[in-house]
PDB file of C-alpha atoms (C1' of nucleotides) in Angstrom:
ATOM      1  CA  MET X   1     -19.735   1.602  13.023  1.00 95.00           C
ATOM      2  CA  ILE X   2     -18.674   1.840   9.391  1.00 98.00           C
ATOM      3  CA  VAL X   3     -16.698   4.720   8.416  1.00 98.00           C
ATOM      4  CA  LYS X   4     -18.560   6.625   5.712  1.00 98.00           C
ATOM      5  CA  LYS X   5     -17.518   9.061   2.643  1.00 98.00           C
ATOM      6  CA  PRO X   6     -17.112  12.279   4.431  1.00 98.00           C
ATOM      7  CA  PHE X   7     -14.301  10.779   6.677  1.00 98.00           C
ATOM      8  CA  TYR X   8     -12.335  10.195   3.555  1.00 98.00           C
ATOM      9  CA  GLN X   9     -12.968  13.592   1.774  1.00 98.00           C
ATOM     10  CA  LYS X  10     -10.733  15.376   4.244  1.00 98.00           C
ATOM     11  CA  ASN X  11      -7.146  16.324   3.886  1.00 98.00           C
ATOM     12  CA  THR X  12      -5.210  13.208   3.306  1.00 98.00           C
ATOM     13  CA  LEU X  13      -2.554  13.722   6.132  1.00 98.00           C
ATOM     14  CA  ALA X  14      -5.541  13.965   8.335  1.00 98.00           C
ATOM     15  CA  VAL X  15      -6.987  10.800   7.153  1.00 98.00           C
ATOM     16  CA  ALA X  16      -4.016   8.859   7.379  1.00 98.00           C
ATOM     17  CA  LYS X  17      -3.877   9.752  10.946  1.00 98.00           C
ATOM     18  CA  ASN X  18      -7.342   9.500  11.690  1.00 98.00           C
ATOM     19  CA  LEU X  19      -7.156   5.789  10.198  1.00 98.00           C
ATOM     20  CA  LEU X  20      -4.820   4.769  12.854  1.00 98.00           C
ATOM     21  CA  GLY X  21      -6.766   2.500  15.628  1.00 98.00           C
ATOM     22  CA  CYS X  22      -9.495   1.951  13.162  1.00 98.00           C
ATOM     23  CA  PHE X  23     -10.431  -1.495  12.149  1.00 98.00           C
ATOM     24  CA  LEU X  24      -9.879  -2.788   8.614  1.00 98.00           C
ATOM     25  CA  VAL X  25     -12.538  -5.489   7.885  1.00 98.00           C
ATOM     26  CA  ARG X  26     -12.427  -7.936   5.302  1.00 98.00           C
ATOM     27  CA  LYS X  27     -15.596 -10.462   4.575  1.00 97.00           C
ATOM     28  CA  ILE X  28     -14.922 -13.797   2.668  1.00 97.00           C
ATOM     29  CA  GLY X  29     -17.971 -15.569   2.193  1.00 95.00           C
ATOM     30  CA  LYS X  30     -18.784 -16.427   6.113  1.00 95.00           C
ATOM     31  CA  LYS X  31     -15.319 -15.517   7.197  1.00 95.00           C
ATOM     32  CA  THR X  32     -14.755 -12.100   8.565  1.00 96.00           C
ATOM     33  CA  ILE X  33     -11.064 -10.612   9.235  1.00 96.00           C
ATOM     34  CA  ARG X  34     -10.767  -7.673  11.552  1.00 97.00           C
ATOM     35  CA  GLY X  35      -7.424  -5.829  12.046  1.00 97.00           C
ATOM     36  CA  MET X  36      -6.479  -2.691  13.696  1.00 98.00           C
ATOM     37  CA  ILE X  37      -4.703  -0.265  11.348  1.00 98.00           C
ATOM     38  CA  THR X  38      -1.321   0.492  12.974  1.00 98.00           C
ATOM     39  CA  GLU X  39       0.648   1.986  10.220  1.00 98.00           C
ATOM     40  CA  THR X  40      -0.301   4.282   6.957  1.00 98.00           C
ATOM     41  CA  GLU X  41       1.206   6.657   4.589  1.00 98.00           C
ATOM     42  CA  ALA X  42      -0.172   9.695   2.670  1.00 98.00           C
ATOM     43  CA  TYR X  43       0.299  10.130  -1.045  1.00 98.00           C
ATOM     44  CA  VAL X  44      -0.972  13.342  -2.229  1.00 98.00           C
ATOM     45  CA  GLY X  45      -1.475  14.750  -5.659  1.00 98.00           C
ATOM     46  CA  GLU X  46       0.522  15.059  -8.761  1.00 97.00           C
ATOM     47  CA  ASP X  47       3.112  17.381  -7.315  1.00 97.00           C
ATOM     48  CA  ASP X  48       4.059  14.336  -4.781  1.00 98.00           C
ATOM     49  CA  LEU X  49       6.749  12.675  -6.589  1.00 97.00           C
ATOM     50  CA  ALA X  50       6.494   9.565  -4.708  1.00 97.00           C
ATOM     51  CA  CYS X  51       2.518   9.477  -5.476  1.00 98.00           C
ATOM     52  CA  HIS X  52       1.918   7.299  -8.669  1.00 98.00           C
ATOM     53  CA  ALA X  53      -0.134  10.178  -9.692  1.00 98.00           C
ATOM     54  CA  SER X  54       2.767  12.483 -10.203  1.00 97.00           C
ATOM     55  CA  ARG X  55       3.028  10.936 -13.770  1.00 95.00           C
ATOM     56  CA  GLY X  56      -0.205  11.881 -14.550  1.00 95.00           C
ATOM     57  CA  ARG X  57      -3.739  10.523 -14.907  1.00 96.00           C
ATOM     58  CA  THR X  58      -3.387   6.688 -16.502  1.00 97.00           C
ATOM     59  CA  LYS X  59      -5.373   3.929 -16.410  1.00 96.00           C
ATOM     60  CA  ARG X  60      -3.554   2.601 -13.364  1.00 97.00           C
ATOM     61  CA  THR X  61      -4.083   5.769 -11.199  1.00 98.00           C
ATOM     62  CA  GLU X  62      -7.565   6.424 -12.313  1.00 98.00           C
ATOM     63  CA  THR X  63      -9.081   5.173  -9.113  1.00 98.00           C
ATOM     64  CA  MET X  64      -7.093   7.769  -7.150  1.00 98.00           C
ATOM     65  CA  TYR X  65      -8.799  10.468  -9.171  1.00 98.00           C
ATOM     66  CA  GLY X  66     -12.160   9.006  -8.448  1.00 98.00           C
ATOM     67  CA  GLU X  67     -14.143   9.691  -5.328  1.00 98.00           C
ATOM     68  CA  ALA X  68     -13.034   9.238  -1.877  1.00 98.00           C
ATOM     69  CA  GLY X  69     -13.904   6.184  -0.132  1.00 98.00           C
ATOM     70  CA  ARG X  70     -12.847   3.954  -2.786  1.00 98.00           C
ATOM     71  CA  ALA X  71     -10.281   1.146  -2.539  1.00 98.00           C
ATOM     72  CA  TYR X  72      -6.871   1.797  -4.778  1.00 98.00           C
ATOM     73  CA  ILE X  73      -5.172  -1.442  -5.099  1.00 98.00           C
ATOM     74  CA  TYR X  74      -2.092  -2.217  -7.294  1.00 98.00           C
ATOM     75  CA  MET X  75       0.285  -4.908  -7.925  1.00 97.00           C
ATOM     76  CA  ILE X  76       3.970  -4.391  -6.781  1.00 97.00           C
ATOM     77  CA  TYR X  77       7.135  -6.063  -7.857  1.00 97.00           C
ATOM     78  CA  GLY X  78       5.077  -8.608  -9.503  1.00 96.00           C
ATOM     79  CA  ILE X  79       4.142 -10.485  -6.635  1.00 96.00           C
ATOM     80  CA  TYR X  80       2.537  -8.356  -3.721  1.00 98.00           C
ATOM     81  CA  HIS X  81      -0.459  -6.158  -3.907  1.00 98.00           C
ATOM     82  CA  CYS X  82      -0.906  -2.707  -1.610  1.00 98.00           C
ATOM     83  CA  LEU X  83      -4.140  -1.452  -0.247  1.00 98.00           C
ATOM     84  CA  ASN X  84      -4.907   2.251  -0.350  1.00 98.00           C
ATOM     85  CA  VAL X  85      -7.946   4.127   0.406  1.00 98.00           C
ATOM     86  CA  VAL X  86      -8.893   7.027  -1.890  1.00 98.00           C
ATOM     87  CA  THR X  87      -9.160  10.733  -0.259  1.00 98.00           C
ATOM     88  CA  GLU X  88     -10.348  14.362  -0.852  1.00 98.00           C
ATOM     89  CA  LYS X  89     -12.252  15.600  -3.709  1.00 98.00           C
ATOM     90  CA  LYS X  90     -12.986  13.890  -6.843  1.00 98.00           C
ATOM     91  CA  GLY X  91     -10.607  14.597  -9.396  1.00 97.00           C
ATOM     92  CA  PHE X  92      -7.632  15.212  -6.996  1.00 98.00           C
ATOM     93  CA  PRO X  93      -5.470  12.217  -6.889  1.00 98.00           C
ATOM     94  CA  ALA X  94      -4.825  11.223  -3.321  1.00 98.00           C
ATOM     95  CA  ALA X  95      -4.599   8.255  -1.109  1.00 98.00           C
ATOM     96  CA  VAL X  96      -3.799   6.730   2.163  1.00 98.00           C
ATOM     97  CA  LEU X  97      -1.740   3.581   1.949  1.00 98.00           C
ATOM     98  CA  ILE X  98      -2.704   1.083   4.583  1.00 98.00           C
ATOM     99  CA  ARG X  99       0.843  -0.349   5.436  1.00 98.00           C
ATOM    100  CA  SER X 100       0.261  -2.638   8.763  1.00 98.00           C
ATOM    101  CA  VAL X 101      -2.645  -4.040  10.860  1.00 98.00           C
ATOM    102  CA  LYS X 102      -2.775  -6.144  14.132  1.00 97.00           C
ATOM    103  CA  ILE X 103      -5.181  -8.892  14.457  1.00 96.00           C
ATOM    104  CA  PHE X 104      -6.390  -9.620  17.994  1.00 91.00           C
ATOM    105  CA  GLU X 105      -8.899 -12.556  17.528  1.00 71.00           C
ATOM    106  CA  ARG X 106      -7.461 -16.027  17.220  1.00 62.00           C
ATOM    107  CA  PRO X 107      -8.116 -17.278  13.708  1.00 54.00           C
ATOM    108  CA  MET X 108      -8.134 -20.681  15.028  1.00 56.00           C
ATOM    109  CA  SER X 109     -10.476 -21.868  18.009  1.00 55.00           C
ATOM    110  CA  GLY X 110      -8.411 -24.107  20.382  1.00 53.00           C
ATOM    111  CA  ARG X 111      -5.225 -22.337  19.928  1.00 54.00           C
ATOM    112  CA  LYS X 112      -3.482 -21.426  23.189  1.00 55.00           C
ATOM    113  CA  THR X 113      -1.398 -18.499  22.385  1.00 58.00           C
ATOM    114  CA  SER X 114      -3.435 -15.365  22.327  1.00 62.00           C
ATOM    115  CA  ASP X 115      -0.798 -13.447  20.833  1.00 74.00           C
ATOM    116  CA  ALA X 116      -1.873 -10.877  18.168  1.00 88.00           C
ATOM    117  CA  ILE X 117      -0.814 -11.338  14.544  1.00 94.00           C
ATOM    118  CA  GLU X 118       1.286  -8.597  13.209  1.00 94.00           C
ATOM    119  CA  LEU X 119       0.696  -7.903   9.452  1.00 97.00           C
ATOM    120  CA  ASP X 120       3.485  -5.282   9.164  1.00 97.00           C
ATOM    121  CA  GLY X 121       3.825  -4.560   5.602  1.00 98.00           C
ATOM    122  CA  PRO X 122       1.163  -3.912   2.737  1.00 98.00           C
ATOM    123  CA  GLY X 123       2.248  -7.020   1.157  1.00 98.00           C
ATOM    124  CA  LYS X 124       1.662  -9.323   4.020  1.00 98.00           C
ATOM    125  CA  LEU X 125      -1.583  -7.782   4.847  1.00 98.00           C
ATOM    126  CA  CYS X 126      -2.909  -8.108   1.249  1.00 98.00           C
ATOM    127  CA  GLY X 127      -1.988 -11.500   1.192  1.00 98.00           C
ATOM    128  CA  PHE X 128      -3.256 -12.609   4.406  1.00 97.00           C
ATOM    129  CA  MET X 129      -6.581 -10.758   3.985  1.00 98.00           C
ATOM    130  CA  LYS X 130      -6.616 -11.857   0.000  1.00 98.00           C
ATOM    131  CA  ILE X 131      -6.858  -8.568  -1.249  1.00 98.00           C
ATOM    132  CA  ASP X 132      -5.903  -8.066  -4.967  1.00 97.00           C
ATOM    133  CA  ARG X 133      -6.956  -5.961  -7.916  1.00 96.00           C
ATOM    134  CA  GLU X 134     -10.240  -7.529  -8.090  1.00 97.00           C
ATOM    135  CA  LEU X 135     -11.157  -5.375  -5.433  1.00 98.00           C
ATOM    136  CA  ASN X 136      -9.746  -2.184  -7.053  1.00 98.00           C
ATOM    137  CA  GLY X 137     -12.133   0.526  -7.106  1.00 98.00           C
ATOM    138  CA  LEU X 138     -14.678  -1.028  -4.594  1.00 98.00           C
ATOM    139  CA  ASN X 139     -16.501   1.563  -2.487  1.00 98.00           C
ATOM    140  CA  ILE X 140     -15.354   0.869   0.987  1.00 98.00           C
ATOM    141  CA  SER X 141     -18.054   2.874   2.744  1.00 97.00           C
ATOM    142  CA  LEU X 142     -20.931   0.313   1.810  1.00 97.00           C
ATOM    143  CA  GLY X 143     -19.764  -2.411   4.309  1.00 96.00           C
ATOM    144  CA  LYS X 144     -19.573  -5.062   1.328  1.00 95.00           C
ATOM    145  CA  ARG X 145     -16.493  -7.363   1.304  1.00 97.00           C
ATOM    146  CA  LEU X 146     -14.122  -4.590   2.448  1.00 98.00           C
ATOM    147  CA  TRP X 147     -14.661  -1.779   4.905  1.00 98.00           C
ATOM    148  CA  ILE X 148     -13.292   0.116   7.684  1.00 98.00           C
ATOM    149  CA  GLU X 149     -14.871   0.676  11.118  1.00 98.00           C
ATOM    150  CA  LYS X 150     -14.192   3.271  14.095  1.00 98.00           C
ATOM    151  CA  GLY X 151     -11.852   1.689  16.312  1.00 97.00           C
ATOM    152  CA  ILE X 152      -9.824   2.803  19.409  1.00 96.00           C
ATOM    153  CA  LYS X 153      -9.179   6.558  20.589  1.00 95.00           C
ATOM    154  CA  THR X 154      -5.792   7.606  19.742  1.00 96.00           C
ATOM    155  CA  SER X 155      -4.205  10.888  20.492  1.00 94.00           C
ATOM    156  CA  ALA X 156      -0.981  12.835  19.310  1.00 93.00           C
ATOM    157  CA  LYS X 157       0.576  11.243  22.368  1.00 95.00           C
ATOM    158  CA  ASN X 158       0.901   7.878  20.731  1.00 96.00           C
ATOM    159  CA  ILE X 159       1.022   8.598  16.991  1.00 98.00           C
ATOM    160  CA  ARG X 160       4.575   8.915  15.552  1.00 97.00           C
ATOM    161  CA  ASN X 161       5.498  10.015  12.082  1.00 96.00           C
ATOM    162  CA  SER X 162       8.627   9.440   9.861  1.00 97.00           C
ATOM    163  CA  LYS X 163       9.647   9.383   6.217  1.00 96.00           C
ATOM    164  CA  ARG X 164       7.611   7.045   3.773  1.00 97.00           C
ATOM    165  CA  ILE X 165       9.181   3.637   2.863  1.00 97.00           C
ATOM    166  CA  GLY X 166      10.948   2.742  -0.338  1.00 97.00           C
ATOM    167  CA  ILE X 167      10.515   6.071  -2.218  1.00 97.00           C
ATOM    168  CA  ASP X 168      13.908   7.279  -2.326  1.00 94.00           C
ATOM    169  CA  TYR X 169      13.791   8.033  -5.863  1.00 95.00           C
ATOM    170  CA  ALA X 170      11.265  10.764  -5.195  1.00 96.00           C
ATOM    171  CA  ARG X 171      13.817  13.510  -4.834  1.00 94.00           C
ATOM    172  CA  HIS X 172      12.720  16.125  -2.322  1.00 95.00           C
ATOM    173  CA  CYS X 173       9.596  14.578  -1.477  1.00 96.00           C
ATOM    174  CA  ARG X 174      11.239  11.503   0.032  1.00 95.00           C
ATOM    175  CA  HIS X 175      11.835  14.000   3.055  1.00 95.00           C
ATOM    176  CA  TYR X 176       8.117  14.402   3.814  1.00 97.00           C
ATOM    177  CA  LEU X 177       7.164  12.907   7.440  1.00 97.00           C
ATOM    178  CA  TRP X 178       3.953  11.306   5.906  1.00 98.00           C
ATOM    179  CA  ARG X 179       4.051   8.019   7.243  1.00 98.00           C
ATOM    180  CA  PHE X 180       2.309   7.711  10.602  1.00 98.00           C
ATOM    181  CA  TYR X 181       2.255   4.819  12.992  1.00 98.00           C
ATOM    182  CA  ILE X 182       0.807   4.119  16.690  1.00 97.00           C
ATOM    183  CA  GLN X 183       3.356   4.115  19.315  1.00 93.00           C
ATOM    184  CA  PHE X 184       1.450   2.838  22.618  1.00 82.00           C
TER     185      PHE X 184
ATOM    186  C1'  DT U  15       7.104  -3.772 -29.825  1.00 57.80           C
ATOM    187  C1'  DA U  16      10.721  -3.524 -26.411  1.00 57.80           C
ATOM    188  C1'  DT U  17      12.621  -2.170 -22.021  1.00 57.80           C
ATOM    189  C1'  DA U  18      13.237  -0.534 -17.516  1.00 57.80           C
ATOM    190  C1'  DC U  19      11.783  -0.467 -12.830  1.00 57.80           C
ATOM    191  C1'  DG U  20       8.910  -0.310  -8.676  1.00 57.80           C
ATOM    192  C1'  DA U  21       4.440   2.592  -2.309  1.00 57.80           C
ATOM    193  C1'  DT U  22       7.891  -5.420  -1.085  1.00 57.80           C
ATOM    194  C1'  DC U  23       9.365  -9.261   1.091  1.00 57.80           C
ATOM    195  C1'  DA U  24      12.205 -13.300   2.629  1.00 57.80           C
ATOM    196  C1'  DC U  25      16.456 -14.988   2.773  1.00 57.80           C
ATOM    197  C1'  DC U  26      21.482 -14.476   2.549  1.00 57.80           C
ATOM    198  C1'  DT U  27      26.099 -12.722   4.739  1.00 57.80           C
TER     199       DT U  27
ATOM    200  C1'  DG C   1      23.972  -4.757   5.357  1.00 57.80           C
ATOM    201  C1'  DG C   2      22.706  -6.675   0.054  1.00 57.80           C
ATOM    202  C1'  DT C   3      20.104  -9.063  -3.266  1.00 57.80           C
ATOM    203  C1'  DG C   4      16.588 -11.976  -6.345  1.00 57.80           C
ATOM    204  C1'  DA C   5      11.886 -12.938  -7.340  1.00 57.80           C
ATOM    205  C1'  DT C   6       8.353 -11.686 -11.003  1.00 57.80           C
ATOM    206  C1'  DC C   7       4.874  -9.101 -13.871  1.00 57.80           C
ATOM    207  C1'  DG C   8       2.182  -4.905 -14.541  1.00 57.80           C
ATOM    208  C1'  DT C   9       2.711  -0.280 -16.224  1.00 57.80           C
ATOM    209  C1'  DA C  10       4.875   3.672 -18.092  1.00 57.80           C
ATOM    210  C1'  DT C  11       7.862   5.301 -21.274  1.00 57.80           C
ATOM    211  C1'  DA C  12      10.967   5.300 -25.347  1.00 57.80           C
ATOM    212  C1'  DC C  13      11.545   3.883 -29.717  1.00 57.80           C
TER     213       DC C  13
END
DNA sequence: TATACGATCACCT
DNA sequence: GGTGATCGTATAC
C-alpha cells in the first residue's frame, strides 16, 4: 500500500518515526528494489541550524519549501547523494533524511546466503538504488520510479533516538535528538 | 569571479 | 582515532 500525501503532512518528527519499518521502493525499468527503512533524521524549518533551509530559501532548498510527499535530493561532498522526503505544510521547509534501509530479498537468484543487504548510510543507499538529483522534486505518493509503502509495525519499544550525524557545526541544534532508528 | 565547505564514505594508522 | 576525494552551493568580494 503506497503511502499518500497526508502521511507526509504531519509533524516532521512524527513522520521520521512513522517511516521506520516502511519500505522504500525504487523502480528502474523492469527491476524493483524494495528496502525497509531502518534509520531516519528530521530537519525542521529555518530555525534548525542543521537544516539547509536555515540559510533561507534558495535554489537548492526550493524543494523543501514545496508540498509534502516530494523527494528532496542533493549532492554532498561532490560524490554522494542524500534522499529526503518533504514534510509538513507547503511553504514550511522541513524534510526527513532517509539514512539506512535493509534489503531482504536476494538481488541474484541462486545465491546461497539469505543475508539481508544493509545500506547503512545515505550515500550508500542512493548509490545502490541509483537515486540522484534527476529525481529531485519527484512526487513520491504517485508510485512511479520511487515511492514508499506501509511496512512492518513498530512500537515505542523498538524505536531509539540519538543526535543527528555530521552536523556539529549547528550550534545548539546539534544536541537535538532528531535521529531515529529501529532496535529489534 | 573567487573561495570555503559540506545531512559521507573508504581507507589509513 | 584521522584524512582525502571531489563538486555544487552559498557567500564574500
